[in-house]
């Protein structure tokens, strides 16, 4: 790890967070309706004109848009996320309660996706063309399965039909199984295809031929040689996969009644709750940046060539 790498990562993180904050600022204001009315509870609140004007002045909505943007960025730069219009409490306190649920779901889903992908890659590359064809069909189907459909099928099968697992989150470890599988399966499909293709390419290289000539077993060749090369593209995809898991959590948390940021985000967007939308978007982007850096470090550990290239 070099100072140049750290500076580049830190600079990239700042640019990503600035871009996300700017997009949220613009998007919220493009939603039809009056932001002051939204703060007061929406058109159904029947707020008076005086109350609406008071809110405009209090929140700076009467200022030019460029001034509002500058104040918005200034507050974010000092860590002030503000208070939620909808839940009438600080955004930081809401995130402290709900963010761990979503991150747990995403991290556990990524780990489960890698386990499933490695099993599929081993089976498809070691059991012949038939196994490869079957595995390829399963992987494609898994990668395009919508979260809400997959979650519903798992509930019908394992909760309603067999009664093995709870249909919704009940605070126990068993209540996490179906949500984790739901977010993991589509990602596992992509990862398995990528890893399998990398392993197949590695099997035809000179080092693999030499290992087989030395009497290396099939499992030894897979575990010590080809898996490392095949896993590199999958590691590079892990940051994207984590982002996909976080976005999928919005649906999965609703299906399984998990109290994470996904459900809060839906409510915040509907109510034009800009502080909460901004807070959720920023912590999600920050988590993505951290995972991207972690994936880069893992790639460097697996492939020494990357360490010497920077």
CSV table of C-alpha atoms in Angstrom, one decimal:
chain,number,residue,atom,x,y,z
A,1,UNK,CA,0.0,0.0,0.0
A,2,UNK,CA,1.4,3.4,-1.0
A,3,UNK,CA,0.7,7.0,0.0
A,4,UNK,CA,-0.4,7.6,-3.6
A,5,UNK,CA,-3.0,4.9,-3.4
A,6,UNK,CA,-4.4,6.3,-0.1
A,7,UNK,CA,-4.6,9.8,-1.5
A,8,UNK,CA,-6.2,8.6,-4.7
A,9,UNK,CA,-8.8,6.6,-2.7
A,10,UNK,CA,-9.5,9.5,-0.4
A,11,UNK,CA,-9.9,11.9,-3.2
A,12,UNK,CA,-12.2,9.5,-5.1
A,13,UNK,CA,-14.3,9.1,-2.0
A,14,UNK,CA,-14.8,12.8,-1.6
A,15,UNK,CA,-15.8,13.2,-5.3
A,16,UNK,CA,-18.3,10.3,-5.0
A,17,UNK,CA,-19.9,11.8,-1.9
A,18,UNK,CA,-20.1,15.2,-3.5
A,19,UNK,CA,-21.7,13.8,-6.7
A,20,UNK,CA,-24.2,11.8,-4.7
A,21,UNK,CA,-25.1,14.8,-2.5
A,22,UNK,CA,-25.5,17.0,-5.6
A,23,UNK,CA,-27.7,14.4,-7.4
A,24,UNK,CA,-29.9,14.0,-4.4
A,25,UNK,CA,-30.3,17.8,-4.0
A,26,UNK,CA,-31.3,18.2,-7.6
A,27,UNK,CA,-33.6,15.1,-7.7
A,28,UNK,CA,-35.5,16.1,-4.6
A,29,UNK,CA,-36.3,19.5,-6.0
A,30,UNK,CA,-37.5,18.0,-9.3
A,31,UNK,CA,-40.2,16.1,-7.5
A,32,UNK,CA,-43.6,17.9,-8.1
A,33,UNK,CA,-44.9,19.7,-5.1
A,34,UNK,CA,-43.9,22.3,-2.5
A,35,UNK,CA,-41.0,21.4,-0.2
A,36,UNK,CA,-42.4,23.6,2.5
A,37,UNK,CA,-45.7,21.7,2.3
A,38,UNK,CA,-43.8,18.4,2.5
A,39,UNK,CA,-42.1,19.6,5.7
A,40,UNK,CA,-45.5,20.4,7.3
A,41,UNK,CA,-46.9,17.0,6.4
A,42,UNK,CA,-48.0,17.4,2.8
A,43,UNK,CA,-51.0,18.9,1.2
A,44,UNK,CA,-53.3,17.0,3.6
A,45,UNK,CA,-51.9,18.9,6.6
A,46,UNK,CA,-54.0,22.0,5.6
A,47,UNK,CA,-51.3,24.3,6.8
A,48,UNK,CA,-52.0,28.0,6.6
A,49,UNK,CA,-50.1,30.3,4.2
A,50,UNK,CA,-48.4,31.9,7.2
A,51,UNK,CA,-47.1,28.6,8.4
A,52,UNK,CA,-45.8,27.7,5.0
A,53,UNK,CA,-44.0,31.0,4.7
A,54,UNK,CA,-42.5,30.5,8.1
A,55,UNK,CA,-41.1,27.2,7.1
A,56,UNK,CA,-39.7,28.7,3.9
A,57,UNK,CA,-37.8,31.2,5.9
A,58,UNK,CA,-36.7,28.8,8.7
A,59,UNK,CA,-35.3,26.2,6.2
A,60,UNK,CA,-33.9,28.8,3.7
A,61,UNK,CA,-36.3,27.7,0.9
A,62,UNK,CA,-36.9,31.4,0.1
A,63,UNK,CA,-33.3,31.9,-0.9
A,64,UNK,CA,-31.9,31.4,-4.4
A,65,UNK,CA,-31.2,27.8,-5.4
A,66,UNK,CA,-27.5,28.3,-5.6
A,67,UNK,CA,-27.4,29.7,-2.0
A,68,UNK,CA,-29.5,26.7,-0.8
A,69,UNK,CA,-27.0,24.4,-2.5
A,70,UNK,CA,-24.0,26.1,-0.9
A,71,UNK,CA,-25.6,25.9,2.6
A,72,UNK,CA,-26.5,22.3,2.0
A,73,UNK,CA,-23.0,21.3,1.1
A,74,UNK,CA,-21.6,23.4,4.0
A,75,UNK,CA,-23.7,21.5,6.5
A,76,UNK,CA,-22.7,18.1,5.1
A,77,UNK,CA,-19.1,19.1,5.2
A,78,UNK,CA,-19.4,19.7,8.9
A,79,UNK,CA,-21.3,16.4,9.5
A,80,UNK,CA,-24.7,18.0,10.0
A,81,UNK,CA,-27.3,15.7,8.5
A,82,UNK,CA,-30.2,17.6,10.0
A,83,UNK,CA,-33.5,16.3,11.3
A,84,UNK,CA,-36.0,14.1,9.4
A,85,UNK,CA,-39.1,15.9,8.3
A,86,UNK,CA,-41.1,12.6,8.5
A,87,UNK,CA,-39.9,11.0,11.7
A,88,UNK,CA,-39.1,14.3,13.6
A,89,UNK,CA,-35.8,13.1,14.9
A,90,UNK,CA,-32.2,13.5,13.9
A,91,UNK,CA,-31.1,11.6,10.8
A,92,UNK,CA,-28.0,10.4,12.5
A,93,UNK,CA,-30.0,8.7,15.2
A,94,UNK,CA,-32.3,7.0,12.6
A,95,UNK,CA,-29.3,5.8,10.7
A,96,UNK,CA,-27.6,4.5,13.9
A,97,UNK,CA,-30.7,2.2,14.4
A,98,UNK,CA,-31.5,1.2,10.8
A,99,UNK,CA,-28.1,1.2,9.0
A,100,UNK,CA,-26.7,-1.8,10.9
A,101,UNK,CA,-29.6,-4.0,9.7
A,102,UNK,CA,-29.1,-3.1,6.0
A,103,UNK,CA,-25.3,-3.5,6.3
A,104,UNK,CA,-25.7,-6.8,8.0
A,105,UNK,CA,-28.0,-8.0,5.2
A,106,UNK,CA,-25.6,-6.8,2.5
A,107,UNK,CA,-22.4,-8.2,4.0
A,108,UNK,CA,-24.1,-11.5,4.9
A,109,UNK,CA,-25.6,-11.6,1.4
A,110,UNK,CA,-22.2,-11.0,-0.2
A,111,UNK,CA,-20.5,-13.7,1.9
A,112,UNK,CA,-23.3,-16.2,1.0
A,113,UNK,CA,-23.1,-15.2,-2.7
A,114,UNK,CA,-19.4,-16.0,-2.7
A,115,UNK,CA,-20.0,-19.4,-1.1
A,116,UNK,CA,-22.6,-20.3,-3.6
A,117,UNK,CA,-20.5,-19.0,-6.5
A,118,UNK,CA,-17.4,-21.0,-5.4
A,119,UNK,CA,-19.5,-24.2,-5.1
A,120,UNK,CA,-21.0,-23.7,-8.5
A,121,UNK,CA,-17.6,-22.9,-10.1
A,122,UNK,CA,-16.0,-26.0,-8.6
A,123,UNK,CA,-18.9,-28.3,-9.7
A,124,UNK,CA,-19.2,-26.8,-13.2
A,125,UNK,CA,-15.4,-26.9,-14.0
A,126,UNK,CA,-14.7,-30.4,-12.5
A,127,UNK,CA,-17.8,-32.4,-13.6
A,128,UNK,CA,-17.7,-32.2,-17.3
A,129,UNK,CA,-19.7,-30.4,-20.0
A,130,UNK,CA,-23.1,-31.6,-18.8
A,131,UNK,CA,-22.5,-30.1,-15.4
A,132,UNK,CA,-21.2,-26.9,-17.0
A,133,UNK,CA,-24.3,-26.6,-19.1
A,134,UNK,CA,-26.6,-27.2,-16.2
A,135,UNK,CA,-24.7,-24.8,-14.0
A,136,UNK,CA,-24.7,-22.2,-16.7
A,137,UNK,CA,-28.5,-22.4,-17.0
A,138,UNK,CA,-29.0,-22.1,-13.2
A,139,UNK,CA,-26.6,-19.2,-13.0
A,140,UNK,CA,-28.4,-17.2,-15.7
A,141,UNK,CA,-31.8,-17.9,-14.1
A,142,UNK,CA,-30.5,-16.8,-10.7
A,143,UNK,CA,-28.8,-13.7,-12.0
A,144,UNK,CA,-32.1,-12.3,-13.5
A,145,UNK,CA,-34.4,-13.4,-10.7
A,146,UNK,CA,-36.2,-10.3,-9.2
A,147,UNK,CA,-35.8,-10.0,-5.5
A,148,UNK,CA,-39.5,-9.7,-4.7
A,149,UNK,CA,-40.3,-12.8,-6.8
A,150,UNK,CA,-37.5,-14.8,-5.3
A,151,UNK,CA,-38.4,-13.7,-1.7
A,152,UNK,CA,-42.0,-14.7,-2.3
A,153,UNK,CA,-41.1,-18.1,-3.6
A,154,UNK,CA,-38.8,-18.8,-0.7
A,155,UNK,CA,-41.5,-17.8,1.8
A,156,UNK,CA,-44.0,-20.0,0.1
A,157,UNK,CA,-41.6,-23.0,0.0
A,158,UNK,CA,-39.7,-22.8,3.3
A,159,UNK,CA,-42.0,-20.9,5.6
A,160,UNK,CA,-45.6,-21.6,4.5
A,161,UNK,CA,-45.0,-25.0,2.9
A,162,UNK,CA,-42.3,-26.7,5.0
A,163,UNK,CA,-42.5,-24.5,8.0
A,164,UNK,CA,-38.7,-24.6,8.5
A,165,UNK,CA,-38.1,-20.9,8.7
A,166,UNK,CA,-40.1,-17.8,9.7
A,167,UNK,CA,-41.7,-15.8,6.9
A,168,UNK,CA,-40.7,-12.4,8.3
A,169,UNK,CA,-37.9,-11.2,10.5
A,170,UNK,CA,-38.5,-12.2,14.1
A,171,UNK,CA,-35.2,-11.1,15.6
A,172,UNK,CA,-33.6,-14.6,15.6
A,173,UNK,CA,-30.8,-16.0,13.4
A,174,UNK,CA,-33.4,-18.1,11.6
A,175,UNK,CA,-35.2,-14.9,10.6
A,176,UNK,CA,-32.2,-13.8,8.6
A,177,UNK,CA,-31.8,-16.9,6.5
A,178,UNK,CA,-34.5,-16.2,3.8
A,179,UNK,CA,-33.6,-12.5,3.4
A,180,UNK,CA,-29.9,-13.3,3.1
A,181,UNK,CA,-30.5,-16.0,0.5
A,182,UNK,CA,-32.9,-13.7,-1.4
A,183,UNK,CA,-30.3,-11.0,-1.9
A,184,UNK,CA,-27.4,-13.5,-2.4
A,185,UNK,CA,-28.8,-15.7,-5.2
A,186,UNK,CA,-28.8,-13.1,-8.0
A,187,UNK,CA,-25.3,-11.9,-7.1
A,188,UNK,CA,-24.1,-15.5,-6.9
A,189,UNK,CA,-25.3,-16.1,-10.4
A,190,UNK,CA,-23.1,-13.3,-11.8
A,191,UNK,CA,-20.1,-14.2,-9.7
A,192,UNK,CA,-20.3,-17.9,-10.6
A,193,UNK,CA,-20.3,-17.2,-14.3
A,194,UNK,CA,-17.3,-14.8,-13.9
A,195,UNK,CA,-15.3,-17.1,-11.7
A,196,UNK,CA,-16.0,-20.2,-13.9
A,197,UNK,CA,-14.9,-18.4,-17.1
A,198,UNK,CA,-11.7,-17.3,-15.3
A,199,UNK,CA,-10.9,-20.8,-14.1
A,200,UNK,CA,-11.5,-22.3,-17.6
A,201,UNK,CA,-9.0,-19.7,-19.1
A,202,UNK,CA,-6.5,-20.4,-16.3
A,203,UNK,CA,-6.7,-24.2,-16.9
A,204,UNK,CA,-5.2,-23.8,-20.4
A,205,UNK,CA,-2.2,-21.7,-19.3
A,206,UNK,CA,1.4,-22.9,-19.0
A,207,UNK,CA,1.5,-23.0,-15.2
A,208,UNK,CA,-1.6,-25.2,-15.1
A,209,UNK,CA,-0.2,-27.6,-17.6
A,210,UNK,CA,3.1,-27.7,-15.7
A,211,UNK,CA,1.2,-28.4,-12.4
A,212,UNK,CA,-0.7,-31.3,-14.0
A,213,UNK,CA,2.6,-32.7,-15.3
A,214,UNK,CA,4.0,-32.7,-11.8
A,215,UNK,CA,1.1,-34.9,-10.8
A,216,UNK,CA,-1.1,-32.2,-9.1
A,217,UNK,CA,-4.7,-33.5,-8.3
A,218,UNK,CA,-7.8,-31.9,-9.8
A,219,UNK,CA,-8.7,-30.4,-6.5
A,220,UNK,CA,-5.1,-29.3,-5.8
A,221,UNK,CA,-5.0,-27.6,-9.2
A,222,UNK,CA,-8.3,-25.9,-8.5
A,223,UNK,CA,-7.5,-24.8,-5.0
A,224,UNK,CA,-3.8,-23.8,-5.4
A,225,UNK,CA,-3.6,-22.4,-8.9
A,226,UNK,CA,-6.7,-21.8,-11.1
A,227,UNK,CA,-9.0,-20.6,-8.4
A,228,UNK,CA,-6.7,-17.6,-7.6
A,229,UNK,CA,-6.8,-16.5,-11.2
A,230,UNK,CA,-10.4,-17.2,-11.7
A,231,UNK,CA,-11.4,-15.3,-8.5
A,232,UNK,CA,-9.7,-12.1,-9.5
A,233,UNK,CA,-12.6,-10.9,-11.8
A,234,UNK,CA,-15.1,-11.9,-9.1
A,235,UNK,CA,-13.2,-9.9,-6.5
A,236,UNK,CA,-13.3,-6.9,-8.8
A,237,UNK,CA,-17.0,-7.3,-9.2
A,238,UNK,CA,-17.6,-7.5,-5.4
A,239,UNK,CA,-17.9,-3.7,-5.0
A,240,UNK,CA,-20.6,-3.6,-7.7
A,241,UNK,CA,-22.2,-6.7,-6.1
A,242,UNK,CA,-22.3,-4.9,-2.7
A,243,UNK,CA,-24.0,-1.9,-4.3
A,244,UNK,CA,-26.5,-4.3,-5.9
A,245,UNK,CA,-27.1,-5.9,-2.5
A,246,UNK,CA,-27.7,-2.5,-0.8
A,247,UNK,CA,-30.2,-1.5,-3.5
A,248,UNK,CA,-31.9,-4.9,-3.4
A,249,UNK,CA,-32.3,-4.5,0.4
A,250,UNK,CA,-35.0,-1.8,-0.3
A,251,UNK,CA,-37.2,-4.6,-1.7
A,252,UNK,CA,-36.1,-7.4,0.6
A,253,UNK,CA,-36.6,-5.4,3.7
A,254,UNK,CA,-40.2,-4.7,2.7
A,255,UNK,CA,-40.9,-8.3,1.8
A,256,UNK,CA,-39.4,-9.7,5.1
A,257,UNK,CA,-40.3,-6.7,7.4
A,258,UNK,CA,-36.7,-5.9,8.2
A,259,UNK,CA,-36.3,-2.5,10.0
A,260,UNK,CA,-33.5,-1.3,7.7
A,261,UNK,CA,-32.8,1.9,5.7
A,262,UNK,CA,-34.6,0.4,2.7
A,263,UNK,CA,-38.1,1.0,4.1
A,264,UNK,CA,-37.1,4.3,5.5
A,265,UNK,CA,-35.8,5.4,2.1
A,266,UNK,CA,-39.1,4.6,0.4
A,267,UNK,CA,-41.0,6.7,3.0
A,268,UNK,CA,-38.5,9.5,2.8
A,269,UNK,CA,-38.8,9.8,-1.0
A,270,UNK,CA,-42.6,9.8,-0.8
A,271,UNK,CA,-42.5,12.6,1.8
A,272,UNK,CA,-39.7,14.6,0.1
A,273,UNK,CA,-37.7,14.2,3.3
A,274,UNK,CA,-34.5,15.6,2.0
A,275,UNK,CA,-32.3,15.3,5.1
A,276,UNK,CA,-33.2,11.6,5.4
A,277,UNK,CA,-32.8,10.8,1.7
A,278,UNK,CA,-29.5,12.6,1.7
A,279,UNK,CA,-28.2,10.8,4.8
A,280,UNK,CA,-29.2,7.4,3.4
A,281,UNK,CA,-27.7,8.1,0.0
A,282,UNK,CA,-24.4,9.3,1.5
A,283,UNK,CA,-23.9,6.4,3.9
A,284,UNK,CA,-24.7,4.0,1.1
A,285,UNK,CA,-22.2,5.7,-1.1
A,286,UNK,CA,-19.6,5.7,1.7
A,287,UNK,CA,-20.2,2.0,2.3
A,288,UNK,CA,-19.7,1.3,-1.5
A,289,UNK,CA,-16.4,3.3,-1.4
A,290,UNK,CA,-15.1,1.3,1.6
A,291,UNK,CA,-16.0,-2.0,-0.1
A,292,UNK,CA,-14.4,-0.9,-3.3
A,293,UNK,CA,-11.2,-0.1,-1.4
A,294,UNK,CA,-11.4,-3.4,0.4
A,295,UNK,CA,-11.8,-5.3,-2.9
A,296,UNK,CA,-8.8,-3.5,-4.3
A,297,UNK,CA,-6.7,-4.6,-1.2
A,298,UNK,CA,-7.9,-8.2,-1.6
A,299,UNK,CA,-6.9,-8.1,-5.3
A,300,UNK,CA,-3.5,-6.9,-4.4
A,301,UNK,CA,-3.1,-9.7,-1.8
A,302,UNK,CA,-4.2,-12.3,-4.4
A,303,UNK,CA,-2.2,-11.0,-7.3
A,304,UNK,CA,1.3,-9.6,-6.4
A,305,UNK,CA,1.6,-8.0,-9.8
A,306,UNK,CA,-0.9,-5.3,-8.7
A,307,UNK,CA,1.3,-4.4,-5.7
A,308,UNK,CA,4.3,-3.8,-7.9
A,309,UNK,CA,2.3,-1.8,-10.5
A,310,UNK,CA,1.7,1.2,-8.1
